[in-house]
Amino acid sequence: MSSDSRAKVVSIVGARPQFIKLAPLSAELRRQGFHETIIHTGQHYDGNMSGLFFEELEIPKPDVNLEVGSGSHGAQTGKMLIAIEEVLLKERPDVVLVYGDTNSTLAGALCASKLHIPLAHVEAGLRSFNREMPEEINRIVADHLSDTLLCPNETGMNNLAHEGIIKGVYLVGDLMMDALRHFSGIATSKSHILTRVGVTAKDYFLATVHRAENTDDRERLASILAALSEIGRTVVFPMHPRTKHRIAECGLGNALGDNIIVIDPIGYLDIINLEQNAMAILTDSGGVQKEAFWLRVPCITLRNETEWVETVASGWNTLTGANREIIMRTATNISDGTDMHFEQQCAASAICDVLTQTGSA
């Protein structure tokens, strides 16, 4: 514990899914009297991918913005390591919190471990069992370095047990559900994205594509774009900067059909409003898969595997990979999954309890 009467916590974030997880936890940390310092690595630096999320989610302005920006995995992570280490040496927190599975997660975990600062991993235990995914490497390393592992579900706890990680493991629930519970009603009243885009509820598909396995492989990207273009429905497509760059680089701009409405990245309230009013969602995002599941919107996942196996087991999510024919066939035959009752403790409160009880902070 620091000399300050309040425990010092450093939260390290850098990407949209982490901002969403941070929102309810940061609010609860501060409500309970923790002293939190927020480090934004700048991994997502576009205004609509960063600043707008902090504003909409009512997250305090980051205390430190490293402004690392884009780059190769090695270059990006290396810059983060150098910068995060300087901040941690200055702050000397009681615990470092890392979130999810990005390069920001990896860099924060490595720095805390090297400096012998207790490390807690939010969303621990998730596995796609695909080591070709950079996210899989990041989450495995973070888990094996962490002192406190905060699992969103029992699947995560079981995965950790199979890897011999039993000590310091806690089932706390999912912060993204905390956020969705709080903001879904606000999104309905404040977001006017459907009017701006010109679509009607339940008469369009929503698509998001950003993962390296799809954007960096021209054949996969071309197949996905072909499926979206021939799907027979209006498709609203908020385009990630990486995806936009790759489409241009690969000469695939003409592959976008007239049915596809491409828009710039949007804020959290707008994306939630689009999700809950979509006929179905096509995505390679883990967070969007979960939100679709909780909102009871059929989801087509443009990957060969998912960390969120319960969404598939329930019938709300179908894995298609990047296969054009399978995507189109699945989209033509979408159906609701089994009725699910989502009861979960407040994850933010549970995490604060764990940090307090274990002495991590």
C-alpha positions as MATLAB code, in Angstrom:
seq = 'MSSDSRAKVVSIVGARPQFIKLAPLSAELRRQGFHETIIHTGQHYDGNMSGLFFEELEIPKPDVNLEVGSGSHGAQTGKMLIAIEEVLLKERPDVVLVYGDTNSTLAGALCASKLHIPLAHVEAGLRSFNREMPEEINRIVADHLSDTLLCPNETGMNNLAHEGIIKGVYLVGDLMMDALRHFSGIATSKSHILTRVGVTAKDYFLATVHRAENTDDRERLASILAALSEIGRTVVFPMHPRTKHRIAECGLGNALGDNIIVIDPIGYLDIINLEQNAMAILTDSGGVQKEAFWLRVPCITLRNETEWVETVASGWNTLTGANREIIMRTATNISDGTDMHFEQQCAASAICDVLTQTGSA';
ca = [
       0.000    0.000    0.000;
       1.284    3.488   -0.800;
       1.790    6.200    1.791;
      -1.375    7.827    0.417;
      -4.408    6.673    2.430;
      -5.987    5.588   -0.839;
      -4.590    2.687   -2.842;
      -2.883    3.745   -6.062;
      -4.101    2.020   -9.205;
      -2.772    2.520  -12.720;
      -5.138    1.540  -15.539;
      -3.480    0.996  -18.929;
      -5.712    1.220  -22.000;
      -5.254    1.987  -25.668;
      -8.140    0.631  -27.772;
     -11.915    1.020  -28.006;
     -12.872   -2.247  -26.242;
     -10.606   -1.262  -23.359;
     -12.234    2.159  -23.043;
     -15.612    0.432  -22.707;
     -14.287   -1.851  -19.960;
     -12.572    1.056  -18.238;
     -15.717    3.193  -17.999;
     -17.651    1.274  -15.314;
     -14.528    0.172  -13.444;
     -12.966    3.628  -13.299;
     -16.212    5.062  -11.948;
     -16.400    2.367   -9.263;
     -12.722    2.663   -8.316;
     -13.129    6.362   -7.724;
     -16.436    5.889   -5.895;
     -14.730    3.504   -3.495;
     -11.834    5.871   -2.846;
      -9.075    4.344   -4.968;
      -6.563    6.756   -6.486;
      -6.529    5.921  -10.189;
      -4.088    7.060  -12.847;
      -5.154    6.366  -16.444;
      -2.476    5.745  -19.048;
      -3.721    5.929  -22.636;
      -1.092    4.392  -24.877;
      -2.516    6.020  -28.002;
      -2.855    2.670  -29.781;
      -6.205    3.961  -31.087;
      -5.642    7.628  -31.802;
      -8.407    8.545  -34.253;
     -10.797   11.036  -32.633;
     -13.800    8.792  -33.256;
     -11.910    5.782  -31.908;
     -10.542    7.433  -28.779;
     -11.548   10.924  -27.692;
     -15.242   10.496  -28.457;
     -15.367    7.278  -26.428;
     -13.892    8.986  -23.356;
     -16.439   11.799  -23.681;
     -19.496    9.586  -24.232;
     -18.526    7.044  -21.579;
     -17.843    9.793  -19.049;
     -14.310    8.521  -18.439;
     -11.922   10.998  -16.813;
      -9.402   12.472  -19.227;
      -6.293   10.236  -19.295;
      -3.592   11.415  -16.931;
      -0.989   10.360  -19.472;
      -1.345    9.956  -23.248;
       1.680    8.212  -24.712;
       0.551    8.933  -28.309;
       2.275    5.797  -29.584;
       0.106    5.529  -32.695;
       0.243    2.763  -35.265;
       3.168    0.603  -36.346;
       4.300   -2.999  -36.496;
       3.678   -5.140  -33.422;
       7.312   -4.917  -32.371;
       7.668   -1.196  -32.940;
       4.376   -0.344  -31.283;
       4.935   -2.571  -28.253;
       8.531   -1.393  -27.884;
       7.516    2.272  -27.761;
       4.874    1.423  -25.185;
       7.347   -0.487  -22.998;
       9.726    2.456  -22.804;
       7.007    5.006  -22.080;
       4.948    2.920  -19.636;
       8.033    2.028  -17.614;
       8.813    5.714  -17.083;
       5.298    6.380  -15.821;
       5.237    3.374  -13.493;
       8.632    4.289  -12.015;
       7.251    7.738  -11.264;
       3.841    6.638   -9.963;
       4.879    3.467   -8.083;
       1.281    2.196   -7.903;
      -0.005   -0.562   -5.641;
      -1.444   -2.397   -8.624;
      -1.441   -2.136  -12.415;
      -4.646   -3.010  -14.260;
      -4.451   -4.221  -17.864;
      -7.484   -4.979  -19.999;
      -8.173   -7.557  -22.698;
      -5.659   -8.626  -25.318;
      -4.073   -5.744  -27.230;
      -0.451   -4.655  -27.540;
      -1.247   -2.148  -24.765;
      -2.170   -5.127  -22.571;
       1.078   -6.898  -23.358;
       3.272   -3.848  -22.798;
       1.577   -2.983  -19.515;
       1.874   -6.559  -18.249;
       5.561   -6.807  -19.123;
       6.392   -3.462  -17.493;
       4.538   -4.217  -14.266;
       6.109   -7.669  -14.028;
       9.652   -6.399  -14.653;
       9.193   -3.692  -12.009;
       7.669   -6.172   -9.518;
       4.418   -4.223   -9.281;
       1.316   -6.383   -8.636;
      -0.532   -6.970  -11.893;
      -4.251   -7.595  -12.387;
      -5.634   -8.725  -15.761;
      -9.220   -7.779  -16.560;
     -10.881  -10.316  -18.874;
      -8.435  -13.087  -18.005;
      -8.619  -16.663  -19.233;
     -10.051  -16.170  -22.710;
      -8.622  -18.408  -25.422;
      -9.240  -18.770  -29.145;
      -6.612  -21.579  -29.291;
      -5.178  -19.932  -32.392;
      -1.582  -18.873  -31.781;
      -1.482  -17.095  -35.148;
      -3.655  -14.356  -33.641;
      -1.507  -11.667  -31.988;
      -4.308  -11.172  -29.474;
      -3.968  -14.786  -28.339;
      -0.275  -14.314  -27.582;
      -0.985  -11.081  -25.718;
      -3.668  -12.600  -23.489;
      -1.622  -15.720  -22.702;
       1.438  -13.699  -21.694;
      -0.659  -11.305  -19.606;
      -2.352  -14.173  -17.795;
       0.890  -15.945  -16.975;
       2.438  -12.738  -15.610;
      -0.577  -11.633  -13.569;
      -0.959  -11.879   -9.806;
      -4.719  -11.363   -9.963;
      -6.757  -12.837  -12.816;
     -10.228  -11.370  -13.211;
     -12.316  -13.722  -15.353;
     -15.559  -12.672  -17.061;
     -16.954  -16.220  -17.147;
     -16.411  -19.808  -16.036;
     -14.914  -20.699  -19.427;
     -12.033  -18.368  -18.646;
     -11.525  -19.935  -15.225;
     -11.485  -23.427  -16.745;
      -8.972  -22.381  -19.398;
      -6.641  -21.036  -16.735;
      -6.977  -24.202  -14.644;
      -6.006  -26.294  -17.671;
      -2.855  -24.197  -17.930;
      -2.084  -24.717  -14.259;
      -3.120  -21.218  -13.181;
      -5.269  -21.564  -10.064;
      -3.925  -19.033   -7.571;
      -5.309  -15.530   -7.742;
      -8.157  -16.431  -10.130;
     -11.566  -14.809   -9.586;
     -14.898  -14.933  -11.396;
     -16.059  -11.307  -11.480;
     -18.348  -10.992  -14.511;
     -18.017   -8.873  -17.616;
     -17.386   -5.127  -17.524;
     -18.796   -4.783  -21.033;
     -22.159   -5.952  -19.729;
     -21.917   -3.337  -16.980;
     -21.370   -0.720  -19.684;
     -24.151   -2.034  -21.924;
     -26.645   -2.068  -19.059;
     -25.866    1.539  -18.247;
     -25.597    2.988  -21.739;
     -28.078    1.044  -23.904;
     -31.027    3.167  -22.777;
     -28.989    6.345  -23.182;
     -28.058    5.236  -26.706;
     -31.720    4.796  -27.590;
     -32.594    8.330  -26.497;
     -29.471   10.231  -27.559;
     -28.189    8.513  -30.708;
     -29.728    9.476  -34.040;
     -27.392    7.365  -36.154;
     -30.172    5.510  -38.006;
     -31.633    8.795  -39.257;
     -28.201   10.139  -40.190;
     -27.309    7.002  -42.111;
     -30.778    6.681  -43.648;
     -31.789    3.196  -42.496;
     -34.802    1.723  -40.747;
     -34.720   -0.518  -37.683;
     -34.463   -4.248  -38.467;
     -34.041   -3.555  -42.194;
     -30.245   -3.561  -42.452;
     -27.167   -5.574  -41.523;
     -24.312   -4.075  -39.520;
     -20.733   -5.052  -40.406;
     -17.419   -4.416  -38.642;
     -14.074   -5.750  -39.866;
     -10.759   -4.885  -38.276;
      -8.740   -7.934  -37.196;
      -5.372   -8.489  -38.818;
      -6.294  -12.022  -39.898;
      -8.944  -10.517  -42.189;
      -7.481   -7.152  -43.161;
      -3.904   -8.309  -43.780;
      -4.945  -11.239  -45.981;
      -6.088   -9.879  -49.356;
      -7.961  -13.059  -50.261;
      -9.928  -13.096  -47.010;
     -10.674   -9.386  -47.220;
     -11.844   -9.677  -50.841;
     -14.089  -12.635  -49.958;
     -15.695  -10.767  -47.064;
     -16.313   -7.668  -49.185;
     -17.827   -9.820  -51.943;
     -20.199  -11.444  -49.451;
     -21.267   -8.084  -48.018;
     -21.852   -6.750  -51.534;
     -23.995   -9.706  -52.617;
     -25.886  -10.273  -49.393;
     -29.153   -8.791  -50.683;
     -29.565   -6.282  -47.859;
     -28.371   -2.817  -46.979;
     -25.151   -3.128  -44.991;
     -23.995   -0.322  -42.678;
     -20.207   -0.550  -42.489;
     -18.348    1.699  -39.987;
     -14.878    1.341  -41.487;
     -11.848    0.928  -39.256;
      -8.826    2.993  -40.437;
      -6.775   -0.198  -40.882;
      -9.489   -1.713  -43.060;
      -9.831    1.445  -45.119;
      -6.075    1.522  -45.700;
      -5.921   -2.135  -46.688;
      -8.875   -1.880  -49.095;
      -7.106    0.959  -50.892;
      -3.728   -0.783  -50.777;
      -5.174   -3.995  -52.196;
      -7.122   -2.177  -54.900;
     -10.450   -3.436  -53.572;
     -12.333   -0.148  -53.560;
     -14.444   -1.240  -56.513;
     -15.398   -4.434  -54.636;
     -17.822   -2.509  -52.427;
     -21.394   -2.950  -53.669;
     -23.978   -0.175  -53.866;
     -25.814   -1.783  -50.955;
     -22.921   -1.005  -48.581;
     -23.113    2.279  -46.670;
     -19.571    3.061  -45.555;
     -19.297    5.468  -42.624;
     -16.391    6.692  -40.525;
     -15.712    5.110  -37.105;
     -18.432    6.083  -34.648;
     -18.842    6.486  -30.918;
     -20.145    3.960  -28.412;
     -23.717    5.250  -28.249;
     -24.044    5.148  -32.029;
     -22.612    1.638  -32.380;
     -24.887    0.295  -29.631;
     -27.884    1.880  -31.317;
     -26.912    0.348  -34.663;
     -26.358   -3.044  -33.026;
     -29.669   -3.245  -31.205;
     -31.635   -2.189  -34.308;
     -29.825   -4.405  -36.833;
     -31.424   -7.443  -38.449;
     -28.091   -9.190  -37.937;
     -24.446   -8.288  -37.301;
     -21.405   -9.474  -39.240;
     -18.170   -8.920  -37.337;
     -14.731  -10.145  -36.379;
     -14.825   -8.202  -33.095;
     -14.986  -10.073  -29.805;
     -16.765   -7.206  -28.081;
     -19.410   -6.877  -30.773;
     -20.078  -10.630  -30.592;
     -20.845  -10.275  -26.898;
     -23.006   -7.205  -27.344;
     -25.010   -8.932  -30.073;
     -25.477  -11.915  -27.745;
     -26.710   -9.756  -24.871;
     -28.934   -7.683  -27.172;
     -30.350  -10.867  -28.746;
     -29.314   -9.934  -32.280;
     -28.108  -12.773  -34.547;
     -24.369  -12.541  -35.145;
     -22.218  -13.866  -37.979;
     -18.587  -14.000  -36.903;
     -16.089  -13.638  -39.732;
     -13.522  -15.840  -38.011;
     -12.817  -19.542  -37.711;
     -12.949  -19.531  -33.923;
     -14.095  -17.360  -31.035;
     -13.175  -16.831  -27.405;
     -16.867  -16.391  -26.610;
     -17.967  -19.998  -27.045;
     -21.206  -19.499  -25.119;
     -22.493  -17.189  -27.854;
     -22.138  -20.002  -30.383;
     -23.538  -22.661  -28.052;
     -26.681  -20.570  -27.538;
     -27.300  -20.290  -31.279;
     -27.011  -16.501  -31.394;
     -23.595  -16.586  -33.072;
     -22.397  -18.509  -36.156;
     -18.755  -18.857  -37.204;
     -18.277  -18.537  -40.949;
     -14.651  -17.549  -41.375;
     -14.082  -15.445  -44.497;
     -15.789  -17.908  -46.839;
     -18.059  -15.914  -49.157;
     -20.568  -18.708  -49.791;
     -20.894  -19.642  -46.115;
     -21.308  -16.006  -45.095;
     -24.055  -15.459  -47.654;
     -25.821  -18.724  -46.840;
     -25.761  -17.941  -43.126;
     -27.009  -14.394  -43.707;
     -29.872  -15.718  -45.823;
     -30.948  -18.127  -43.097;
     -30.442  -16.106  -39.935;
     -32.542  -17.096  -36.957;
     -32.724  -16.266  -33.291;
     -30.902  -18.385  -30.751;
     -32.265  -19.805  -27.529;
     -33.812  -17.412  -25.045;
     -31.161  -16.480  -22.504;
     -31.532  -14.939  -19.066;
     -28.542  -12.725  -18.377;
     -28.077  -12.291  -14.660;
     -24.662  -11.073  -13.622;
     -23.227   -9.334  -10.616;
     -21.837   -5.842  -11.152;
     -18.385   -6.672  -12.479;
     -16.888   -3.310  -11.511;
     -17.936   -3.726   -7.886;
     -16.721   -7.342   -7.832;
     -13.294   -6.309   -9.153;
     -12.951   -3.583   -6.527;
     -13.861   -6.136   -3.851;
     -11.180   -8.504   -5.112;
      -8.531   -5.793   -5.145;
      -9.443   -4.805   -1.602;
      -9.690   -8.325   -0.179;
      -6.463   -9.613   -1.735;
      -4.414   -6.584   -0.820;
      -3.588   -6.016   -4.464;
      -4.514   -2.423   -3.856;
];
